[in-house]
Coordinates of C-alpha atoms and ligand atoms in Angstrom, one line a residue:
Chain A
M925 CA 25.5 -5.0 -20.3
L926 CA 25.1 -1.3 -20.7
R927 CA 25.2 -1.8 -24.4
D928 CA 22.4 -4.2 -24.3
K929 CA 20.3 -2.0 -22.4
F930 CA 20.8 0.9 -24.8
M931 CA 19.9 -1.5 -27.8
E932 CA 16.7 -2.8 -26.0
G933 CA 13.9 -1.8 -28.3
F934 CA 16.2 0.4 -30.4
G935 CA 15.2 -1.3 -33.7
T936 CA 11.6 -0.9 -33.0
L937 CA 12.0 2.9 -32.5
V938 CA 14.2 3.1 -35.6
R939 CA 11.3 1.5 -37.6
S940 CA 8.9 3.6 -36.0
E941 CA 10.8 6.8 -36.9
L942 CA 11.5 5.8 -40.4
S943 CA 7.8 4.9 -40.9
V944 CA 6.7 8.3 -39.5
L945 CA 9.2 10.1 -41.7
F946 CA 8.4 8.2 -44.9
R947 CA 4.5 8.3 -44.3
R948 CA 4.6 12.1 -44.4
R949 CA 3.5 13.6 -47.7
R950 CA 6.2 16.3 -47.3
T951 CA 8.9 13.7 -47.4
W952 CA 7.5 12.2 -50.6
A953 CA 7.1 15.7 -52.1
M954 CA 10.7 16.5 -51.5
L955 CA 11.9 13.3 -53.1
A956 CA 9.7 13.9 -56.1
T957 CA 11.1 17.3 -56.5
I958 CA 14.7 15.8 -56.3
A959 CA 13.7 13.3 -58.9
C960 CA 12.7 16.2 -61.2
I961 CA 16.4 17.6 -61.3
P962 CA 17.8 14.9 -63.6
I963 CA 14.5 14.7 -65.5
F964 CA 14.5 18.4 -66.5
L965 CA 18.2 18.4 -67.1
A966 CA 18.0 15.6 -69.5
I967 CA 15.1 17.1 -71.3
A968 CA 16.8 20.4 -71.6
V969 CA 19.9 18.8 -73.1
Q970 CA 17.6 16.7 -75.4
L971 CA 15.7 19.8 -76.6
S972 CA 18.9 21.9 -77.1
G973 CA 20.3 19.3 -79.4
S974 CA 23.6 17.7 -79.1
T975 CA 25.7 20.8 -79.7
I976 CA 26.8 21.9 -76.2
P977 CA 30.5 22.7 -76.4
P978 CA 32.8 21.2 -73.7
G979 CA 33.3 23.5 -70.7
E980 CA 30.1 25.3 -70.9
G981 CA 27.5 24.8 -68.2
P982 CA 27.9 22.4 -65.3
P983 CA 30.8 19.8 -65.7
F984 CA 29.9 16.7 -67.8
L985 CA 27.0 18.6 -69.3
D986 CA 28.5 18.2 -72.8
R987 CA 28.8 14.4 -72.3
V988 CA 25.2 13.8 -71.3
S989 CA 23.9 13.6 -74.9
Q990 CA 26.7 11.2 -75.7
N991 CA 26.2 9.0 -72.7
G992 CA 23.0 8.9 -70.6
L993 CA 25.0 7.6 -67.6
F994 CA 26.3 11.1 -67.2
V995 CA 22.8 12.5 -66.4
G996 CA 23.1 11.5 -62.8
F997 CA 26.5 13.1 -62.2
T998 CA 25.5 16.2 -63.7
A999 CA 22.2 16.5 -61.8
M1000 CA 24.1 15.8 -58.7
I1001 CA 26.6 18.7 -59.2
L1002 CA 23.6 20.9 -59.8
A1003 CA 21.8 19.9 -56.7
I1004 CA 24.7 19.8 -54.1
P1005 CA 25.1 23.5 -53.5
L1006 CA 21.5 24.4 -52.7
F1007 CA 18.8 21.9 -53.4
L1008 CA 20.0 19.0 -51.3
P1009 CA 21.0 21.2 -48.3
L1010 CA 17.5 22.7 -48.6
T1011 CA 15.8 19.3 -48.1
I1012 CA 18.2 18.2 -45.5
G1013 CA 17.5 21.4 -43.6
V1014 CA 13.8 20.7 -43.6
V1015 CA 14.3 17.1 -42.4
A1016 CA 17.2 17.8 -39.9
G1017 CA 15.7 21.1 -38.6
D1018 CA 12.5 19.4 -38.0
T1019 CA 13.8 16.4 -35.9
I1020 CA 13.5 17.8 -32.4
A1021 CA 11.9 21.2 -33.0
G1022 CA 9.0 19.7 -35.0
E1023 CA 8.2 17.2 -32.2
A1024 CA 8.5 20.0 -29.6
N1025 CA 6.2 22.1 -31.7
T1026 CA 3.3 19.6 -31.9
G1027 CA 3.9 18.5 -28.2
T1028 CA 4.7 14.9 -29.2
L1029 CA 8.1 15.4 -27.8
R1030 CA 6.8 15.2 -24.2
Y1031 CA 4.8 12.1 -25.0
L1032 CA 7.9 10.4 -26.5
L1033 CA 10.1 11.4 -23.5
I1034 CA 7.6 10.1 -20.9
A1035 CA 7.0 6.8 -22.9
P1036 CA 9.9 6.8 -21.7
V1037 CA 12.7 7.1 -24.2
S1038 CA 16.1 8.5 -23.0
R1039 CA 17.0 11.8 -24.6
A1040 CA 20.3 10.4 -25.9
R1041 CA 18.5 7.6 -27.6
L1042 CA 16.0 9.9 -29.1
L1043 CA 18.8 12.1 -30.6
V1044 CA 20.5 9.0 -32.1
I1045 CA 17.3 7.8 -33.7
K1046 CA 16.6 11.2 -35.1
F1047 CA 20.1 11.4 -36.6
I1048 CA 19.4 7.9 -38.1
G1049 CA 16.2 9.2 -39.6
A1050 CA 17.9 12.2 -41.2
S1051 CA 20.7 10.1 -42.4
A1052 CA 18.1 7.7 -44.0
F1053 CA 16.5 10.6 -45.8
A1054 CA 20.0 11.6 -47.1
I1055 CA 20.4 8.1 -48.6
A1056 CA 16.9 8.2 -50.0
A1057 CA 17.6 11.7 -51.6
T1058 CA 20.9 10.8 -53.2
A1059 CA 19.6 7.4 -54.5
T1060 CA 16.4 9.1 -55.8
L1061 CA 18.5 11.6 -57.8
M1062 CA 21.0 8.9 -59.1
I1063 CA 18.4 6.3 -60.0
T1064 CA 16.1 8.7 -61.8
G1065 CA 19.2 10.0 -63.5
I1066 CA 20.0 6.5 -64.8
I1067 CA 16.5 5.7 -65.9
V1068 CA 16.0 9.0 -67.9
G1069 CA 19.5 8.6 -69.3
L1070 CA 18.4 5.2 -70.5
I1071 CA 15.2 6.5 -72.0
L1072 CA 16.7 9.6 -73.8
F1073 CA 20.4 9.0 -74.7
P1074 CA 22.6 6.3 -76.0
V1075 CA 24.2 4.4 -73.0
G1076 CA 27.5 2.7 -73.3
P1077 CA 30.9 2.3 -71.8
V1078 CA 32.0 5.6 -70.1
T1079 CA 35.0 7.6 -70.9
L1080 CA 36.6 8.9 -67.6
L1081 CA 38.2 12.2 -66.9
S1082 CA 41.6 10.4 -67.2
G1083 CA 40.5 9.2 -70.7
D1084 CA 40.3 5.5 -69.6
V1085 CA 37.0 3.8 -70.8
I1086 CA 35.2 1.6 -68.2
S1087 CA 32.3 -0.8 -68.7
I1088 CA 28.7 -0.1 -67.7
P1089 CA 28.7 -2.1 -64.5
A1090 CA 32.0 -0.4 -63.4
A1091 CA 30.3 3.0 -64.1
L1092 CA 27.3 2.0 -62.1
L1093 CA 29.6 1.2 -59.2
R1094 CA 31.2 4.8 -59.5
I1095 CA 27.7 6.3 -59.6
A1096 CA 26.9 4.5 -56.3
L1097 CA 30.1 5.7 -54.8
V1098 CA 29.4 9.3 -55.7
A1099 CA 25.9 8.9 -54.1
G1100 CA 27.7 7.7 -51.1
Y1101 CA 30.1 10.4 -51.1
V1102 CA 27.2 13.1 -51.2
T1103 CA 25.4 11.1 -48.5
I1104 CA 28.3 11.5 -46.0
S1105 CA 28.4 15.2 -46.8
L1106 CA 24.7 15.6 -46.1
M1107 CA 25.0 13.6 -42.8
G1108 CA 27.5 16.3 -41.7
L1109 CA 24.9 18.9 -42.4
S1110 CA 22.2 16.7 -40.7
A1111 CA 24.3 16.8 -37.5
V1112 CA 24.3 20.6 -37.6
G1113 CA 20.6 20.6 -38.2
L1114 CA 20.0 18.2 -35.3
F1115 CA 21.8 20.6 -33.0
I1116 CA 20.0 23.7 -34.2
S1117 CA 16.7 21.7 -33.8
T1118 CA 17.4 21.4 -30.0
L1119 CA 17.6 25.1 -29.6
T1120 CA 14.1 26.0 -30.5
V1121 CA 10.5 24.9 -30.7
I1122 CA 10.0 26.6 -34.1
P1123 CA 10.7 24.2 -36.8
V1124 CA 10.9 26.5 -39.7
G1125 CA 13.5 28.5 -37.8
A1126 CA 15.7 25.5 -37.4
M1127 CA 15.1 24.6 -41.1
A1128 CA 16.2 28.0 -42.3
A1129 CA 19.1 28.3 -39.9
T1130 CA 20.5 24.8 -41.1
V1131 CA 20.2 26.0 -44.8
V1132 CA 21.9 29.3 -43.9
V1133 CA 24.8 27.3 -42.3
S1134 CA 25.4 25.4 -45.5
T1135 CA 25.1 28.6 -47.7
V1136 CA 27.4 30.7 -45.5
S1137 CA 29.9 27.9 -45.5
Q1138 CA 30.0 27.7 -49.2
I1139 CA 30.4 31.5 -49.5
L1140 CA 33.3 31.4 -46.9
A1141 CA 34.9 28.7 -49.3
T1142 CA 35.0 31.2 -52.1
L1143 CA 36.9 33.9 -50.1
P1144 CA 40.7 33.7 -50.8
Q1145 CA 41.4 35.6 -47.5
L1146 CA 39.9 32.8 -45.5
E1147 CA 42.0 30.1 -47.3
I1148 CA 43.6 29.0 -44.2
I1149 CA 40.2 27.7 -42.8
H1150 CA 38.7 26.4 -46.0
P1151 CA 39.8 22.7 -45.4
Y1152 CA 37.8 22.8 -42.0
L1153 CA 34.7 24.1 -43.7
L1154 CA 31.7 21.7 -43.7
T1155 CA 31.1 22.2 -47.4
F1156 CA 34.7 22.6 -48.7
N1157 CA 35.0 19.0 -50.1
W1158 CA 31.4 18.6 -51.0
L1159 CA 32.1 18.7 -54.8
G1160 CA 35.4 17.0 -54.7
F1161 CA 34.4 13.6 -55.8
A1162 CA 36.1 13.9 -59.2
D1163 CA 38.8 11.6 -57.9
L1164 CA 36.2 8.8 -57.9
L1165 CA 35.9 9.3 -61.7
R1166 CA 39.5 8.6 -62.6
A1167 CA 41.2 5.3 -63.3
P1168 CA 42.5 3.8 -61.1
M1169 CA 40.1 5.0 -58.5
D1170 CA 41.5 7.6 -56.0
F1171 CA 39.9 7.5 -52.6
H1172 CA 41.9 10.4 -51.2
S1173 CA 39.4 13.1 -51.4
M1174 CA 36.6 10.6 -50.3
A1175 CA 38.8 10.0 -47.1
I1176 CA 39.3 13.7 -46.4
N1177 CA 35.7 14.5 -46.8
T1178 CA 34.7 11.6 -44.6
I1179 CA 36.9 12.7 -41.9
V1180 CA 35.7 16.4 -42.0
Q1181 CA 32.0 15.3 -42.0
I1182 CA 32.7 12.8 -39.0
A1183 CA 34.3 15.6 -37.1
Y1184 CA 31.3 17.8 -37.7
I1185 CA 29.0 14.9 -36.6
A1186 CA 31.0 14.4 -33.5
I1187 CA 31.1 18.1 -32.6
F1188 CA 27.5 19.0 -33.3
G1189 CA 26.2 15.6 -32.0
S1190 CA 28.1 16.3 -28.7
A1191 CA 26.5 19.9 -28.7
A1192 CA 23.0 18.5 -29.4
Y1193 CA 23.5 16.0 -26.6
S1194 CA 24.6 18.5 -24.0
R1195 CA 21.9 20.9 -24.9
F1196 CA 19.0 18.5 -25.3
T1197 CA 19.8 16.3 -22.2
T1198 CA 19.6 19.5 -19.9
K1199 CA 16.8 21.2 -21.5
D1200 CA 13.4 21.9 -19.9
I1201 CA 10.6 20.5 -22.1
L1202 CA 8.0 23.1 -21.7
S1203 CA 6.0 22.8 -24.9
Chain B
M1201 CA 14.3 0.2 -2.7
Q1202 CA 12.4 1.6 0.0
Q1203 CA 8.7 0.9 -0.2
S1204 CA 7.0 4.3 0.5
N1205 CA 3.3 4.8 1.5
Y1206 CA 3.3 7.5 -1.0
A1207 CA 2.9 7.0 -4.8
I1208 CA 4.3 10.5 -5.3
E1209 CA 6.1 12.5 -2.8
T1210 CA 7.9 16.0 -3.1
Q1211 CA 9.9 18.0 -0.6
G1212 CA 10.5 21.7 -1.1
L1213 CA 9.7 21.4 -4.8
T1214 CA 10.3 24.8 -6.5
K1215 CA 10.5 25.9 -10.1
S1216 CA 11.3 29.4 -11.0
F1217 CA 11.1 31.1 -14.3
G1218 CA 13.3 34.1 -13.9
S1219 CA 12.6 35.6 -10.5
H1220 CA 8.9 34.3 -10.5
N1221 CA 8.3 31.1 -8.7
A1222 CA 5.9 29.1 -10.7
V1223 CA 5.9 26.4 -8.0
D1224 CA 7.1 27.4 -4.6
Q1225 CA 8.3 24.9 -2.0
I1226 CA 5.5 22.4 -2.4
A1227 CA 5.4 19.2 -0.3
L1228 CA 3.0 16.7 -2.2
Q1229 CA 2.0 13.6 -0.5
V1230 CA -0.1 11.4 -2.7
P1231 CA -1.1 8.1 -1.0
R1232 CA -0.9 4.8 -3.0
G1233 CA -4.4 3.8 -4.3
S1234 CA -5.8 7.4 -3.8
I1235 CA -7.6 9.5 -6.3
F1236 CA -5.7 12.7 -5.7
G1237 CA -7.3 15.9 -7.0
F1238 CA -4.8 18.5 -7.7
L1239 CA -6.8 21.8 -7.8
G1240 CA -5.9 25.4 -8.5
P1241 CA -7.0 28.2 -10.7
N1242 CA -5.3 28.7 -14.2
G1243 CA -1.7 29.6 -13.9
S1244 CA -1.2 28.3 -10.2
G1245 CA 1.5 26.0 -11.2
K1246 CA -0.2 22.6 -11.7
T1247 CA 1.0 21.8 -15.1
T1248 CA 4.6 22.9 -14.2
T1249 CA 4.5 20.6 -11.1
I1250 CA 3.5 17.7 -13.4
R1251 CA 6.2 18.4 -15.7
M1252 CA 8.7 18.1 -13.0
L1253 CA 7.2 14.9 -11.6
L1254 CA 7.8 13.3 -15.2
G1255 CA 11.2 14.6 -15.6
L1256 CA 10.4 16.9 -18.5
A1257 CA 11.4 19.9 -16.5
E1258 CA 14.2 20.3 -14.0
A1259 CA 13.2 21.4 -10.4
T1260 CA 14.9 24.6 -9.3
A1261 CA 15.0 23.2 -5.8
G1262 CA 13.6 20.3 -3.9
T1263 CA 13.3 16.5 -4.4
I1264 CA 10.8 14.2 -6.1
S1265 CA 10.0 10.6 -5.5
V1266 CA 7.6 8.7 -7.7
L1267 CA 7.0 5.0 -6.7
G1268 CA 10.0 5.3 -4.5
H1269 CA 12.4 6.4 -7.4
A1270 CA 14.2 9.7 -7.5
I1271 CA 13.2 11.9 -10.5
P1272 CA 14.7 12.9 -12.7
E1273 CA 17.6 10.5 -12.0
D1274 CA 15.7 7.1 -12.1
A1275 CA 12.9 8.5 -14.4
G1276 CA 13.7 5.6 -16.8
V1277 CA 12.9 3.1 -14.1
A1278 CA 9.8 4.9 -12.7
L1279 CA 8.0 6.1 -15.9
P1280 CA 7.1 2.8 -17.5
H1281 CA 4.7 2.5 -14.6
V1282 CA 3.4 6.0 -15.0
G1283 CA 0.7 6.9 -17.7
A1284 CA 0.2 10.5 -18.2
L1285 CA -1.6 13.3 -20.1
V1286 CA 0.3 16.6 -19.7
E1287 CA -1.1 20.0 -20.8
G1288 CA -3.4 18.4 -23.2
P1289 CA -3.1 15.7 -25.8
A1290 CA -0.5 16.0 -28.6
F1291 CA -0.3 13.8 -31.8
Y1292 CA 1.0 13.4 -35.3
P1293 CA -1.9 14.9 -37.2
Y1294 CA -1.0 13.0 -40.3
L1295 CA -1.2 9.6 -38.6
S1296 CA -4.4 7.6 -37.6
G1297 CA -5.3 7.3 -33.9
R1298 CA -4.1 3.8 -33.9
D1299 CA -0.8 4.6 -35.6
N1300 CA -0.2 7.4 -33.1
L1301 CA -0.5 5.0 -30.2
A1302 CA 1.8 2.6 -32.0
R1303 CA 4.2 5.4 -32.4
F1304 CA 4.4 6.2 -28.6
D1305 CA 4.3 2.6 -27.6
S1306 CA 7.5 1.9 -29.6
A1307 CA 9.2 4.7 -27.8
D1308 CA 9.0 2.6 -24.6
S1309 CA 11.9 0.1 -24.8
K1310 CA 10.1 -1.9 -22.0
A1311 CA 6.9 -2.4 -24.2
D1312 CA 6.6 -5.8 -25.9
P1313 CA 6.0 -5.4 -29.6
K1314 CA 4.3 -8.9 -29.7
T1315 CA 1.5 -7.6 -27.5
R1316 CA 1.3 -4.1 -29.0
K1317 CA -1.6 -4.5 -31.3
A1318 CA -3.7 -6.1 -28.6
R1319 CA -2.8 -3.5 -26.0
I1320 CA -3.6 -0.7 -28.4
E1321 CA -7.0 -2.1 -29.4
S1322 CA -8.0 -2.6 -25.8
A1323 CA -6.9 0.9 -24.9
L1324 CA -8.9 2.3 -27.8
A1325 CA -11.9 0.3 -26.7
R1326 CA -11.6 1.5 -23.1
V1327 CA -12.1 5.2 -24.3
G1328 CA -14.7 4.3 -26.9
L1329 CA -12.5 5.2 -30.1
T1330 CA -12.5 1.9 -31.8
A1331 CA -14.6 3.1 -34.5
A1332 CA -12.5 6.2 -35.1
A1333 CA -9.2 4.3 -34.9
E1334 CA -8.4 4.5 -38.7
K1335 CA -9.2 8.2 -38.9
K1336 CA -6.4 10.6 -39.1
V1337 CA -5.9 12.5 -36.0
H1338 CA -6.2 16.0 -37.7
A1339 CA -9.9 15.1 -38.2
Y1340 CA -10.4 14.4 -34.4
S1341 CA -12.5 16.8 -32.3
L1342 CA -10.8 18.1 -29.1
G1343 CA -12.8 15.6 -27.1
M1344 CA -11.6 12.7 -29.3
K1345 CA -8.1 13.8 -28.9
Q1346 CA -8.5 14.1 -25.1
R1347 CA -9.7 10.3 -25.1
L1348 CA -6.9 9.2 -27.4
G1349 CA -4.5 10.9 -24.9
I1350 CA -6.2 8.9 -22.1
A1351 CA -5.8 5.7 -24.1
N1352 CA -2.2 6.5 -24.6
A1353 CA -1.7 6.6 -20.9
L1354 CA -3.4 3.2 -20.7
L1355 CA -1.3 1.4 -23.2
Q1356 CA 0.4 -0.5 -20.4
P1357 CA -0.7 -1.7 -17.0
R1358 CA 0.2 1.4 -14.9
E1359 CA 0.6 1.9 -11.1
I1360 CA 0.1 5.7 -11.4
L1361 CA -2.0 7.7 -13.8
I1362 CA -1.2 11.6 -13.9
L1363 CA -4.0 13.3 -15.8
D1364 CA -3.5 16.9 -16.4
E1365 CA -7.0 18.5 -16.9
P1366 CA -8.4 15.4 -18.5
T1367 CA -11.9 16.7 -19.0
N1368 CA -10.9 19.9 -20.9
G1369 CA -12.8 20.0 -24.1
L1370 CA -15.2 17.2 -23.2
D1371 CA -19.0 17.6 -23.2
P1372 CA -20.9 16.8 -20.0
Q1373 CA -21.5 13.2 -21.2
G1374 CA -17.8 12.9 -21.9
T1375 CA -16.8 14.3 -18.5
R1376 CA -19.1 11.7 -16.9
E1377 CA -17.5 8.9 -18.9
V1378 CA -14.1 10.1 -17.9
R1379 CA -15.2 10.1 -14.2
T1380 CA -16.4 6.6 -14.6
L1381 CA -13.3 5.4 -16.2
I1382 CA -11.2 7.0 -13.4
R1383 CA -13.3 5.3 -10.7
D1384 CA -13.0 2.0 -12.6
L1385 CA -9.3 2.3 -12.8
A1386 CA -8.9 3.4 -9.2
S1387 CA -10.9 0.4 -8.1
Q1388 CA -8.1 -1.8 -9.7
G1389 CA -5.6 0.0 -7.2
I1390 CA -4.2 2.3 -9.6
T1391 CA -3.2 5.7 -8.0
I1392 CA -4.7 8.6 -9.9
F1393 CA -3.4 12.0 -9.8
I1394 CA -5.8 14.4 -11.6
S1395 CA -5.4 18.2 -12.0
S1396 CA -8.3 20.6 -12.6
H1397 CA -9.3 24.0 -12.2
L1398 CA -12.8 22.8 -11.7
L1399 CA -13.6 21.7 -8.3
L1400 CA -17.0 20.4 -9.1
E1401 CA -15.8 18.2 -11.8
I1402 CA -13.6 16.1 -9.7
E1403 CA -14.8 16.8 -6.2
Q1404 CA -17.2 13.8 -6.3
I1405 CA -14.6 11.2 -7.3
C1406 CA -11.4 12.3 -5.3
S1407 CA -10.5 10.6 -2.0
H1408 CA -7.8 13.3 -1.5
L1409 CA -7.1 16.8 -2.6
A1410 CA -4.3 19.5 -2.7
V1411 CA -5.2 23.0 -3.5
M1412 CA -2.7 25.2 -5.4
S1413 CA -2.7 29.0 -5.2
A1414 CA -0.1 30.9 -6.9
G1415 CA 2.5 28.1 -6.8
K1416 CA 2.0 27.2 -3.1
I1417 CA -0.2 24.4 -1.7
V1418 CA -2.7 26.1 0.5
A1419 CA -4.5 22.9 1.7
Q1420 CA -3.9 19.2 1.4
G1421 CA -5.4 16.1 2.9
S1422 CA -8.3 13.6 2.5
I1423 CA -11.7 14.8 1.6
A1424 CA -12.8 14.1 5.2
E1425 CA -9.9 16.1 6.7
L1426 CA -10.6 19.0 4.3
S1427 CA -14.3 19.0 4.9
F1428 CA -14.0 19.0 8.6
S1429 CA -14.7 22.3 10.0
E1430 CA -15.0 23.6 13.6
I1431 CA -17.5 26.1 12.5
H1432 CA -20.8 25.1 11.0
N1433 CA -23.4 27.4 9.4
L1434 CA -26.9 27.7 10.7
T1435 CA -29.4 28.9 8.3
L1436 CA -33.0 29.5 9.4
K1437 CA -36.0 30.6 7.3
T1438 CA -38.8 32.1 9.4
P1439 CA -41.4 35.0 9.4
D1440 CA -40.6 35.5 13.2
A1441 CA -37.2 36.9 12.9
D1442 CA -36.9 38.8 16.2
K1443 CA -38.4 35.9 18.2
A1444 CA -35.9 33.5 16.6
I1445 CA -32.9 35.8 17.3
S1446 CA -33.6 36.0 20.9
T1447 CA -34.2 32.3 21.2
L1448 CA -31.0 31.6 19.6
N1449 CA -29.2 34.1 21.9
S1450 CA -30.6 32.3 25.0
L1451 CA -28.8 29.2 23.7
D1452 CA -25.5 31.1 23.5
I1453 CA -25.8 31.3 19.7
E1454 CA -25.1 34.7 18.2
A1455 CA -27.4 35.1 15.3
R1456 CA -28.0 37.9 12.7
N1457 CA -30.7 38.6 10.3
E1458 CA -29.6 38.5 6.6
V1459 CA -32.3 39.6 4.2
G1460 CA -35.1 37.4 5.6
L1461 CA -32.8 34.5 6.6
I1462 CA -31.4 34.1 10.2
K1463 CA -27.8 33.0 10.1
A1464 CA -25.4 32.0 12.8
N1465 CA -21.9 30.2 13.2
V1466 CA -22.2 27.3 15.5
I1467 CA -19.2 25.5 16.9
H1468 CA -19.1 21.9 15.7
N1469 CA -20.7 19.5 18.2
F1470 CA -21.4 22.5 20.5
I1471 CA -25.1 21.8 20.3
A1472 CA -27.4 19.2 18.4
P1473 CA -29.4 20.6 15.7
E1474 CA -32.5 19.0 17.0
T1475 CA -32.0 20.8 20.4
I1476 CA -32.1 24.1 18.6
A1477 CA -34.9 23.2 16.5
D1478 CA -36.8 22.1 19.6
A1479 CA -36.2 25.4 21.5
L1480 CA -37.4 27.4 18.4
V1481 CA -40.6 25.5 18.2
K1482 CA -41.2 25.7 21.9
A1483 CA -40.8 29.7 21.7
G1484 CA -43.4 29.6 18.9
V1485 CA -41.0 30.4 15.9
K1486 CA -42.5 29.1 12.7
I1487 CA -39.8 27.2 10.8
Q1488 CA -40.0 27.3 7.0
G1489 CA -36.4 25.9 6.6
F1490 CA -33.6 24.9 8.9
T1491 CA -30.0 23.8 8.2
L1492 CA -26.9 23.3 10.2
E1493 CA -24.0 22.1 8.2
A1494 CA -20.3 22.4 7.5
P1495 CA -19.3 25.0 4.9
K1496 CA -19.1 23.6 1.4
L1497 CA -15.6 22.8 0.0
E1498 CA -16.3 25.2 -2.7
E1499 CA -16.7 28.1 -0.2
R1500 CA -13.5 27.0 1.6
F1501 CA -11.4 26.9 -1.5
V1502 CA -12.7 30.2 -2.7
S1503 CA -11.5 31.6 0.6
L1504 CA -8.1 29.7 0.4
T1505 CA -7.2 30.7 -3.2
G1506 CA -8.8 34.2 -3.1
E1507 CA -10.3 33.2 -6.5
G1508 CA -13.3 31.4 -7.5
F1509 CA -13.2 28.0 -9.3
D1510 CA -15.2 28.2 -12.4
V1511 CA -18.5 26.8 -11.3
A1512 CA -20.1 26.4 -14.7
R1513 CA -18.5 26.0 -18.0
Ligands
ADP127 N1 7.8 28.3 -20.2 C1 7.4 29.1 -19.2 N2 8.1 30.3 -19.1 C2 7.8 31.3 -18.1 N3 6.8 31.1 -17.3 C3 6.0 30.0 -17.4 C4 6.4 29.0 -18.4 N4 5.4 28.0 -18.2 C5 4.6 28.3 -17.2 N5 4.9 29.5 -16.7 C6 4.3 30.2 -15.7 O1 4.2 29.3 -14.5 C7 3.0 29.6 -13.9 C8 2.3 28.3 -13.7 O2 1.9 27.8 -15.0 P1 1.1 26.4 -15.1 O3 1.9 25.4 -14.4 O4 1.0 26.1 -16.6 O5 -0.2 26.6 -14.4 P2 -1.6 25.7 -14.3 O6 -1.2 24.4 -15.1 O7 -1.9 25.5 -12.9 O8 -2.6 26.5 -15.2 C9 2.2 30.7 -14.7 O9 2.3 31.8 -14.0 C10 2.9 30.6 -16.0 O10 2.9 31.9 -16.5
MG128 MG1 -2.2 23.7 -16.9

């Protein structure tokens, strides 16, 4: 009964949120820039010839010219530390602060929509952007890989060779892994966004959180807290590229990200539901 | 639920920002079906009060009832029946006027998506924005945004409309249109709560008024109650000043000469104006002009708030 009441009109507002998000030019500009990463990477490899020694540059870089399916993986590894968090910072930092800044927040709330529901919807919107971002990167990677390089069965880290469809499945799994990581960051951004009416501030603070977390992960003195850091497992999807597939790191990363979503989601809830809307 | 005579009622409503009381112990009583003018100079606490009425800001002290529902606890039940414009209109600049209305309408879980299109079109038509509905809002003038804001408040049949300075940014023609629209809505039984810092813009349409000054209500009631005054002003224009003053004195009216005009304060119903005029004529006083009337609302409010309302814009 209570659940029915919460769900009433929920789908309508989700659709509205997605249509507002994906009708902004800014959203498309960010997705277009993300698409440029695999494109530039592939072109750079193509121009430099096929003579990159293994172990130089990002992982898999040496394999890109041998098999176009590696373009997406390599681009993803390049984009995880800074670029993807930057775009998530923009979208998640803007969720509440952006509406507060334009004043549209007060008109949403008196429509009326409950504050809890609005937070959930905003998180869904940011998550949808995370999916769009990783999918854009991987799909563009596959397409440029097909155009510029030979494509065939993929040799895994373990030395096993898998078919093209099996490789595509693993590409999708890696995109899912990264999406989950970005959802953890989105929850942090959503919370920060409830603290201010200046969206740029919330965006920057979200990016700072992801950067600081990555710096802390490099300090051996803090080894004891490393497993709890938001970003610690972000690059740990190598397990997915072995045969047989190992979901261990996927599970650990998912648990950490869910914990961040729960903690920062609750913080956002307690902050936002008691906040005076004075903008 | 207890059916109250008041569409909006507050008791001891207070909002402080730090040590400063922006709204101080106000007891609003807005009768159902009234056009209630909420007047006060800039910064007197009108918008802050409206934010509390709508559950946007929490009261520091006091209680609020809107349509018999406690705010903020039951805001979700009350607000679907309330249309509002708060502190000016606000929209997504990159969306068209029509898409902005669709956005706010889909936030209302009680709004039927099947009738959305029709309701949006009729709200746009009501404020005369049909032709501009496809334009992006960043290309709208302030007056057009103000109208779109009113259209947003009219997306559903409402019981109360709360309009915070709805004529801001409108030209005189637009202001007249808004007044006509408000009269029209009120004639359908909708309670209208309209704030303004310009008495003259809303005085003619209001049935009730409350006057705010520095966070407090300094006067509240129907226009008739507020216009009623024990003391009326007599003004006489005549070349025979001395003769006029002595005649008035003989009628127990204490008169004074103010730069060519004879002025006096007369207790209401103490003496009929025609009796005074008669006595003056009999005494041979030439009358060039004669009035005996209650002081204007404007003058009363200036004396209540200690500040002038902007008369001209
Ligand atoms: N967010 C805020 N923080 C501190 N003071 C505020 C805030 N909002 C309004 N005030 C103060 O509250 C008082 C009333 O403001 P407001 O309700 O906007 O007046 P009005 O709408 O009548 O012009 C003013 O003195 C204003 O400075
Ligand atoms: Mg105001």
